[in-house]
Short mmCIF file of N, CA and C in Angstrom, two decimals:
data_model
loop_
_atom_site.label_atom_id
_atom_site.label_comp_id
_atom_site.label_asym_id
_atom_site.label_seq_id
_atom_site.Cartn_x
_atom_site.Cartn_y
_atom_site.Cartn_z
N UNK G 7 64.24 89.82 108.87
CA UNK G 7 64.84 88.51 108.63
C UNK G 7 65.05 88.37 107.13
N UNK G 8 66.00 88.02 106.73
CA UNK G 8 66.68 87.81 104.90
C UNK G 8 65.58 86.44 104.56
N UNK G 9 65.06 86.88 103.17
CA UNK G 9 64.28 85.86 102.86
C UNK G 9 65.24 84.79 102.21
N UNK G 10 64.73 83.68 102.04
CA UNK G 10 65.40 82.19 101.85
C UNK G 10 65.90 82.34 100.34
N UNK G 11 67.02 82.06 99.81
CA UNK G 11 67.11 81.77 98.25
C UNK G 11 66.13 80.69 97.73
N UNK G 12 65.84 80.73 96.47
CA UNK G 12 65.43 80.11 96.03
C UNK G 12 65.77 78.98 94.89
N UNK G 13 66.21 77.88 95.05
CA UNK G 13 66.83 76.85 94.29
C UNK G 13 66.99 77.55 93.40
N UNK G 14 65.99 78.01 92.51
CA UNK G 14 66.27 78.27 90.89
C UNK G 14 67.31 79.47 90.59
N UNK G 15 66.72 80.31 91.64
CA UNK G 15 67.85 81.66 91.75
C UNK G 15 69.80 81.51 91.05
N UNK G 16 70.24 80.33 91.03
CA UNK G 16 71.67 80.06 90.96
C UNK G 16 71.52 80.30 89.81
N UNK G 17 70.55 79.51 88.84
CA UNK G 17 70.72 79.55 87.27
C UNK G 17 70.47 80.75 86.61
N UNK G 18 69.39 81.95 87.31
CA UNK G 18 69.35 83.24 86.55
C UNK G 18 71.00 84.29 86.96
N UNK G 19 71.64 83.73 88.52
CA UNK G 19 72.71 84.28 88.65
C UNK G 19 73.53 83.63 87.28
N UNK G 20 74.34 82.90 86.93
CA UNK G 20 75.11 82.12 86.36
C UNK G 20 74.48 82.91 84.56
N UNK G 21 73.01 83.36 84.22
CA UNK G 21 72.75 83.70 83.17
C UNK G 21 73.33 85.09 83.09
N UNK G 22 73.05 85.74 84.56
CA UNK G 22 73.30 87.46 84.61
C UNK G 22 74.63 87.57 84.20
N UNK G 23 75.45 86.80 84.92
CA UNK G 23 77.15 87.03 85.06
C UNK G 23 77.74 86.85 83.49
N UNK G 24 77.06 85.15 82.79
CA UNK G 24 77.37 85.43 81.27
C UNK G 24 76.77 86.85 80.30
N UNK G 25 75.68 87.07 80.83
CA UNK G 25 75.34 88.42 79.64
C UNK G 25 76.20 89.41 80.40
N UNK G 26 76.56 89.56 81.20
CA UNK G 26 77.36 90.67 81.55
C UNK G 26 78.94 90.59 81.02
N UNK G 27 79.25 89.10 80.99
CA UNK G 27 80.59 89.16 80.24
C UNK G 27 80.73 89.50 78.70
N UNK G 28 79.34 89.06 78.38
CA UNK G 28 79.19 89.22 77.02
C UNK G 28 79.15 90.35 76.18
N UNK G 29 78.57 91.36 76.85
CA UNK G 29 78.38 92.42 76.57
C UNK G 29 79.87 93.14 77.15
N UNK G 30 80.75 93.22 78.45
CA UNK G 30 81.80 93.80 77.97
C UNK G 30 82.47 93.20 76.80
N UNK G 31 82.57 91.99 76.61
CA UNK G 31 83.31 91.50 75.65
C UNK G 31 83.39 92.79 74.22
N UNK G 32 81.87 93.20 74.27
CA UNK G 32 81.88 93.70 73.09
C UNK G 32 82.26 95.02 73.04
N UNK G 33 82.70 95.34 73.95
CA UNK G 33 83.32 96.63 74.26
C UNK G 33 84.62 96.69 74.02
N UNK G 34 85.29 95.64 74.44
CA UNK G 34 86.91 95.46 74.27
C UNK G 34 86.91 95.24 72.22
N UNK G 35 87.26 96.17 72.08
CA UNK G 35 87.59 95.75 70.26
C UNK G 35 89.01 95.07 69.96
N UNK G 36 88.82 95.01 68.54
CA UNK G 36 90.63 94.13 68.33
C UNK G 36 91.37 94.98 68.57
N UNK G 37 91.48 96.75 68.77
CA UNK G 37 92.14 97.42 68.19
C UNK G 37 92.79 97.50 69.55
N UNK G 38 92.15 97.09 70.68
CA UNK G 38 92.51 97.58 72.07
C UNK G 38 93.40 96.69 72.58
N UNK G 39 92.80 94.98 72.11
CA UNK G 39 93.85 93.88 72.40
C UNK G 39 95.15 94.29 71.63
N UNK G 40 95.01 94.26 70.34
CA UNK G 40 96.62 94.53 69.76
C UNK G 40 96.99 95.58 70.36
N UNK G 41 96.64 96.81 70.88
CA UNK G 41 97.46 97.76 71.76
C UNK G 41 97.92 97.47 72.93
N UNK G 42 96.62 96.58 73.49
CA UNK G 42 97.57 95.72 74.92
C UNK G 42 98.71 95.22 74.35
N UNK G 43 99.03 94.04 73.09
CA UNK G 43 100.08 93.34 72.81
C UNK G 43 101.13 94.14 72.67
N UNK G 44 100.67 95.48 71.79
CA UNK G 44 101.79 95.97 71.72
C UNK G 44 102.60 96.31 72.85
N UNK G 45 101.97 97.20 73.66
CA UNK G 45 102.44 97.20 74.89
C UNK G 45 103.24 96.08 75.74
N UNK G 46 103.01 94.69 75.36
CA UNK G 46 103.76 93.78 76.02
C UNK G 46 105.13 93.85 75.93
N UNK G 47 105.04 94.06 74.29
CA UNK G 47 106.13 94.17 73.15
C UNK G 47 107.29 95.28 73.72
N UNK G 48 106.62 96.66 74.15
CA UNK G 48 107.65 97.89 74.56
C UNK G 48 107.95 97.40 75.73
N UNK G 49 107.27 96.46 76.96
CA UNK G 49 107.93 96.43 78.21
C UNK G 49 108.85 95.07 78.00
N UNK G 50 109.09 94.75 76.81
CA UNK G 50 110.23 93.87 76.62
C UNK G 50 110.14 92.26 77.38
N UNK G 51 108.47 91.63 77.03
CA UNK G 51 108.31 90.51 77.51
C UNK G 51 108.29 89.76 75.57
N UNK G 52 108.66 88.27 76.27
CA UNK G 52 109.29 87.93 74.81
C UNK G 52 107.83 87.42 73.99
N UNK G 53 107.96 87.02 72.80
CA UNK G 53 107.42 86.92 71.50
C UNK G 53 106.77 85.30 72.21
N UNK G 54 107.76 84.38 73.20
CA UNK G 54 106.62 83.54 73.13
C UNK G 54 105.38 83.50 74.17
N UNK G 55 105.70 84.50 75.05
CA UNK G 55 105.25 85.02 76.25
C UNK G 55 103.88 85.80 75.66
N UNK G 56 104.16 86.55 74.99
CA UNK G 56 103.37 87.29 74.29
C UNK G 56 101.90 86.35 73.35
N UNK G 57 102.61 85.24 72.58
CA UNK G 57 102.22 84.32 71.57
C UNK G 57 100.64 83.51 73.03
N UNK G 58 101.57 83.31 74.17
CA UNK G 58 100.92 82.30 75.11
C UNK G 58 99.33 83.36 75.59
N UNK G 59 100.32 84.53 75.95
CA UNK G 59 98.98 85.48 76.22
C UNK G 59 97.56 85.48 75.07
N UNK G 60 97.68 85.81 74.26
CA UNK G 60 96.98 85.81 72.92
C UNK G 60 96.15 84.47 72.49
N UNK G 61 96.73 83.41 73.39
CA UNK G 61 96.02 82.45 72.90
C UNK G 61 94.67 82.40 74.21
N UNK G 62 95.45 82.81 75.09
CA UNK G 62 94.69 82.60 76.39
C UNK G 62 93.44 84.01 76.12
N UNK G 63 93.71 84.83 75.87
CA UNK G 63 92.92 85.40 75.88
C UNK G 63 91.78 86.06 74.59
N UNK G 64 92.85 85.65 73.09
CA UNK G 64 91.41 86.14 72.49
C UNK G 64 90.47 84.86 71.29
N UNK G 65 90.95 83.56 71.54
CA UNK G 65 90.11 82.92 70.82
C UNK G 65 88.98 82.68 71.99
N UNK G 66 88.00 82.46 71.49
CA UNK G 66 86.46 82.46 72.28
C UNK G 66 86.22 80.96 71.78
N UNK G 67 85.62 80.23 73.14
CA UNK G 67 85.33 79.21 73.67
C UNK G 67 86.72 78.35 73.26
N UNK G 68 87.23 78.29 73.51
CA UNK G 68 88.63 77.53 74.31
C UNK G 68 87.99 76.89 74.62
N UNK G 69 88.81 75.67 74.77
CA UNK G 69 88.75 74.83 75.66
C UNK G 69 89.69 75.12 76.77
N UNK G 70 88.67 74.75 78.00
CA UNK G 70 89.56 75.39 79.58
C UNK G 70 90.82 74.98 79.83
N UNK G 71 90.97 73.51 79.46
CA UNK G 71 92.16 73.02 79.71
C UNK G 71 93.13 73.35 78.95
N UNK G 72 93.06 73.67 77.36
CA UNK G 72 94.02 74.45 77.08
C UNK G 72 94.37 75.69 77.24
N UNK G 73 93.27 76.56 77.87
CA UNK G 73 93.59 78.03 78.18
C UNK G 73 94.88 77.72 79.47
N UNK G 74 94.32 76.42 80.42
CA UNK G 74 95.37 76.78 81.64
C UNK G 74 96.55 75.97 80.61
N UNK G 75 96.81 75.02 79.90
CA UNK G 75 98.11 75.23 79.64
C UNK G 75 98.91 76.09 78.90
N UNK G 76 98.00 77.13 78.27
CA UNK G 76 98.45 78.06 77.61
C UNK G 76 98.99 79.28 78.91
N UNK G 77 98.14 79.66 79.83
CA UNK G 77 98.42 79.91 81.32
C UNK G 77 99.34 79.58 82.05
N UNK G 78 100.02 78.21 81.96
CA UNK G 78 101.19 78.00 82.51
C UNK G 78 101.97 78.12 81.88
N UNK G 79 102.20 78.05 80.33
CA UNK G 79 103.31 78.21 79.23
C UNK G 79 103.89 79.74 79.57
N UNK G 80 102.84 81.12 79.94
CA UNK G 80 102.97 81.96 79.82
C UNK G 80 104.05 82.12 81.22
N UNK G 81 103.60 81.16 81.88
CA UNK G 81 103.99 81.95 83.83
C UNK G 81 105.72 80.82 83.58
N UNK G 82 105.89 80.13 82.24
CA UNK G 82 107.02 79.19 82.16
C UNK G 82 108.20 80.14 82.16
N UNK G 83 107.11 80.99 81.08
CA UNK G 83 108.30 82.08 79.93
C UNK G 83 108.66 83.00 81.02
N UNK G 84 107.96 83.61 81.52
CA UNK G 84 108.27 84.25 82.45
C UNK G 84 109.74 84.15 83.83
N UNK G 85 109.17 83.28 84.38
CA UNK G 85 110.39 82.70 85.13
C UNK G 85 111.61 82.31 84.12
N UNK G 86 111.65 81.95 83.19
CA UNK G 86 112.74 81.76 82.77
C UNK G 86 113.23 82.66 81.90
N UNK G 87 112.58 83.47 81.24
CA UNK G 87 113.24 85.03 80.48
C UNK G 87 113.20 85.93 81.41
N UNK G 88 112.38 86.43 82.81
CA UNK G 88 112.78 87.66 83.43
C UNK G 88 113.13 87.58 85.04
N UNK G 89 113.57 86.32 85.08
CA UNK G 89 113.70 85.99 86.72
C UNK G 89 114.77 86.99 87.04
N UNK G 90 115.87 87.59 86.24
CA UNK G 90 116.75 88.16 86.60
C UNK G 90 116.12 89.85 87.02
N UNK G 91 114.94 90.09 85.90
CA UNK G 91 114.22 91.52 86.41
C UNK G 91 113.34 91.37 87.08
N UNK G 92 113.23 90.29 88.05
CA UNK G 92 112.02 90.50 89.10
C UNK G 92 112.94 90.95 90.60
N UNK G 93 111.88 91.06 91.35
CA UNK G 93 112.02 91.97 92.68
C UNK G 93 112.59 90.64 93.17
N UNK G 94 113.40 90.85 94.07
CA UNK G 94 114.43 89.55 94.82
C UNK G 94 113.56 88.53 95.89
N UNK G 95 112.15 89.40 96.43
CA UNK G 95 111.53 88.90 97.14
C UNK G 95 110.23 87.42 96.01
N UNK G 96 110.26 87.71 94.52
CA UNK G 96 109.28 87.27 94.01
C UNK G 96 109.13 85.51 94.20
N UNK G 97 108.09 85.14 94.25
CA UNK G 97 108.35 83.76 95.10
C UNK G 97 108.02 82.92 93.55
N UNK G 98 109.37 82.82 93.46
CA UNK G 98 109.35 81.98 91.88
C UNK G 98 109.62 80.47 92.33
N UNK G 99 110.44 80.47 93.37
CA UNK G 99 109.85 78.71 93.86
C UNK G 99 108.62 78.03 93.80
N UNK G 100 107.50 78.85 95.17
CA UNK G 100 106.15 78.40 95.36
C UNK G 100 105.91 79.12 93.77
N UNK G 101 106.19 79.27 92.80
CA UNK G 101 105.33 79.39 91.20
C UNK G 101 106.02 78.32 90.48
N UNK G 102 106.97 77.92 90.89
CA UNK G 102 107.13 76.90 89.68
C UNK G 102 106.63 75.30 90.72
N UNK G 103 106.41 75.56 91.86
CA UNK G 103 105.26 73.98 92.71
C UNK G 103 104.18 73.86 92.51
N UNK G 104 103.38 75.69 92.23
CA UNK G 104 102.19 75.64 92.19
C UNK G 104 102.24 75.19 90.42
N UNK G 105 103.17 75.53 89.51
CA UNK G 105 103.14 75.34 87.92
C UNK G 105 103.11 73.49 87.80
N UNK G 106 104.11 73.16 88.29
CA UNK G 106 104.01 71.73 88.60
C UNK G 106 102.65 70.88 88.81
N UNK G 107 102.09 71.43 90.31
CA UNK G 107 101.08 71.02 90.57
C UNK G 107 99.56 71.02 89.58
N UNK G 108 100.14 72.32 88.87
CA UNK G 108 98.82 72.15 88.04
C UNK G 108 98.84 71.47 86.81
N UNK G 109 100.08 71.47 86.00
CA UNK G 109 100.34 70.62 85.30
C UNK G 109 100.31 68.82 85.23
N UNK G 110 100.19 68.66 86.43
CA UNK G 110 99.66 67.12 87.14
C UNK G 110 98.74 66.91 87.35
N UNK G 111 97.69 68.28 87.42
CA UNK G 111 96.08 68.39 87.46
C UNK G 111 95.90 68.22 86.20
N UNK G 112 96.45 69.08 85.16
CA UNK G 112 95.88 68.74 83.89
C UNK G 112 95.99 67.41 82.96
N UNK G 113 97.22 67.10 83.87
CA UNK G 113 97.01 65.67 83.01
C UNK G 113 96.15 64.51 83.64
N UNK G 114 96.14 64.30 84.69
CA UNK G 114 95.12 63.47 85.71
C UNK G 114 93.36 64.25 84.74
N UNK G 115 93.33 64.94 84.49
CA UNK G 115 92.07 65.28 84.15
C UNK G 115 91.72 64.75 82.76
N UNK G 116 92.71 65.20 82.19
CA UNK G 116 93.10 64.75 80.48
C UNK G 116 93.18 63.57 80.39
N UNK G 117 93.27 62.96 81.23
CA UNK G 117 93.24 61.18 81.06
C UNK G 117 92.28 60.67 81.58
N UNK G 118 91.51 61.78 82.39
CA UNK G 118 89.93 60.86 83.29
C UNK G 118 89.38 60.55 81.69
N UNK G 119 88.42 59.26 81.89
CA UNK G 119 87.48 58.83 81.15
C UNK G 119 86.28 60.27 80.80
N UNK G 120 85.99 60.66 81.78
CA UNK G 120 84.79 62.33 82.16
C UNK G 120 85.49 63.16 83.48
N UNK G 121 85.35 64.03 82.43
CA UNK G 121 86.13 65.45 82.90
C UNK G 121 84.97 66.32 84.38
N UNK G 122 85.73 66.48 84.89
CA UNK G 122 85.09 66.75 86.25
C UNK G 122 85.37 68.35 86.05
N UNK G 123 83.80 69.05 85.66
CA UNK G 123 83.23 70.08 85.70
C UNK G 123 84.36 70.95 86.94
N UNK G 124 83.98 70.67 88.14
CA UNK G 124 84.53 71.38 89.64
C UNK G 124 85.65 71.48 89.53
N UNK G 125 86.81 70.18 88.75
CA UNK G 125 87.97 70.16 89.20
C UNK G 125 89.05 70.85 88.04
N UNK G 126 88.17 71.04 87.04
CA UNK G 126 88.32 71.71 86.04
C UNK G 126 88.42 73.04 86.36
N UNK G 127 87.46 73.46 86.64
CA UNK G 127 87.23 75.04 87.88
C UNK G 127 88.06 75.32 88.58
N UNK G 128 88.11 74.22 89.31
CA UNK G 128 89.44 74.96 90.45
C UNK G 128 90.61 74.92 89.64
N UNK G 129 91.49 74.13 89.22
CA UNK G 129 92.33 74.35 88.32
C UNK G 129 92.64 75.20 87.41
N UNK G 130 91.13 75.75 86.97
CA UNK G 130 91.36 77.16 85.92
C UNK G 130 91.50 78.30 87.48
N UNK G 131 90.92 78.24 88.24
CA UNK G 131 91.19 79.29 89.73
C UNK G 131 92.60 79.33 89.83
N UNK G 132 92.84 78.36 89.41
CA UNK G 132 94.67 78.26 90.38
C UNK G 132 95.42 78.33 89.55
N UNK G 133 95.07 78.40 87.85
CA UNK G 133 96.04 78.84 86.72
C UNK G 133 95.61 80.15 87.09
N UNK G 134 94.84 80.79 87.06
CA UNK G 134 94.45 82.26 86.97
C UNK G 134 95.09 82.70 87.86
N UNK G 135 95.45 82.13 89.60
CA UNK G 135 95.90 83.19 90.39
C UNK G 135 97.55 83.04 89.86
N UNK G 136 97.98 82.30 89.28
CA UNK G 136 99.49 81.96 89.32
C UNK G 136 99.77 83.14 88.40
N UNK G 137 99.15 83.09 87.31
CA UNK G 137 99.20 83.69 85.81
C UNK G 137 99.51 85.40 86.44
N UNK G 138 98.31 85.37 87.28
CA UNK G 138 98.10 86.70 87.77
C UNK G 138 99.40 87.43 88.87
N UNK G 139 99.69 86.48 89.59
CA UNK G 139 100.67 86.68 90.41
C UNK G 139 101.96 87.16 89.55
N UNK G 140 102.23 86.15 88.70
CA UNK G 140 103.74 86.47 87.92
C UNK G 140 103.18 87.05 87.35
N UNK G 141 102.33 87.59 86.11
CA UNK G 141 102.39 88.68 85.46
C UNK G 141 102.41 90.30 86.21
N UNK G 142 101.69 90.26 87.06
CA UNK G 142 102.06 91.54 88.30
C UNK G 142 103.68 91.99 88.70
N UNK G 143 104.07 91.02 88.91
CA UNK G 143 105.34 90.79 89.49
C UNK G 143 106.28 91.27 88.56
N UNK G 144 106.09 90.93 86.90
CA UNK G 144 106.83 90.83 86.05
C UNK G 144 106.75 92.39 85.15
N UNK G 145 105.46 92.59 85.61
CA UNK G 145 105.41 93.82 85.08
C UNK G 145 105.87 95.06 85.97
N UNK G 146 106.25 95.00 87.59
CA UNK G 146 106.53 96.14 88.55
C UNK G 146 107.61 96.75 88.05
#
């Protein structure tokens, strides 16, 4: 029989997962991000596309809500500089409802009096899968 969790157990998970990010962090050097960028650069995604990525990913402790609008800026550029080189099937409709939708999350949040931890979360979940979706797409 699986023994019972134990309340406290969540908080040493939640400690493991940050030292584990932490420590790759320190693995990824600058030299590797600017080679990712460059790379953005040869597959011919544009300068502000590029600019949006960079913000999202290498200043440390962001604030969440601007990482996802930096996240949607990126999935903006996208649809509108390479809709013509994506695959005919790419569902740039449901990305610019789901871009919408989150952009109405961020401001409903940005205007609460106190920022709701969870809803903050899911919203960074649902910039991340969008981000992730069109950048896949954009790169095939």
């Amino acid at each position: 029989m699986p023994k019972a969790k134990k309340p406290g157990n969540a908080g040493k998970t939640v400690g493991t997962v940050a030292s584990i990010i932490d420590t790759v962090a320190q693995f990824v050097t600058p030299e590797m991000t600017q080679s990712a960028f460059e790379w953005l650069q040869q597959q011919h995604f544009s300068d502000k596309f590029i600019d949006s990525v960079k913000k999202v990913h290498l200043p440390e402790g962001n604030d969440p809500l601007e990482r996802i609008g930096y996240q949607c800026d990126a999935v903006e550029e996208i649809i509108e500089k390479q809709s013509a080189e994506l695959a005919e099937d790419a569902p740039i409709g449901q990305w610019r409802g789901e871009l919408n939708k989150i952009r109405r999350g961020l401001d409903l949040i940005d205007k609460a009096p106190q920022k709701d931890r969870k809803k903050i979360k899911a919203l960074r979940h649902r910039a991340d899968s969008l981000f992730n979706s069109a950048f896949s797409a954009a790169v095939k």
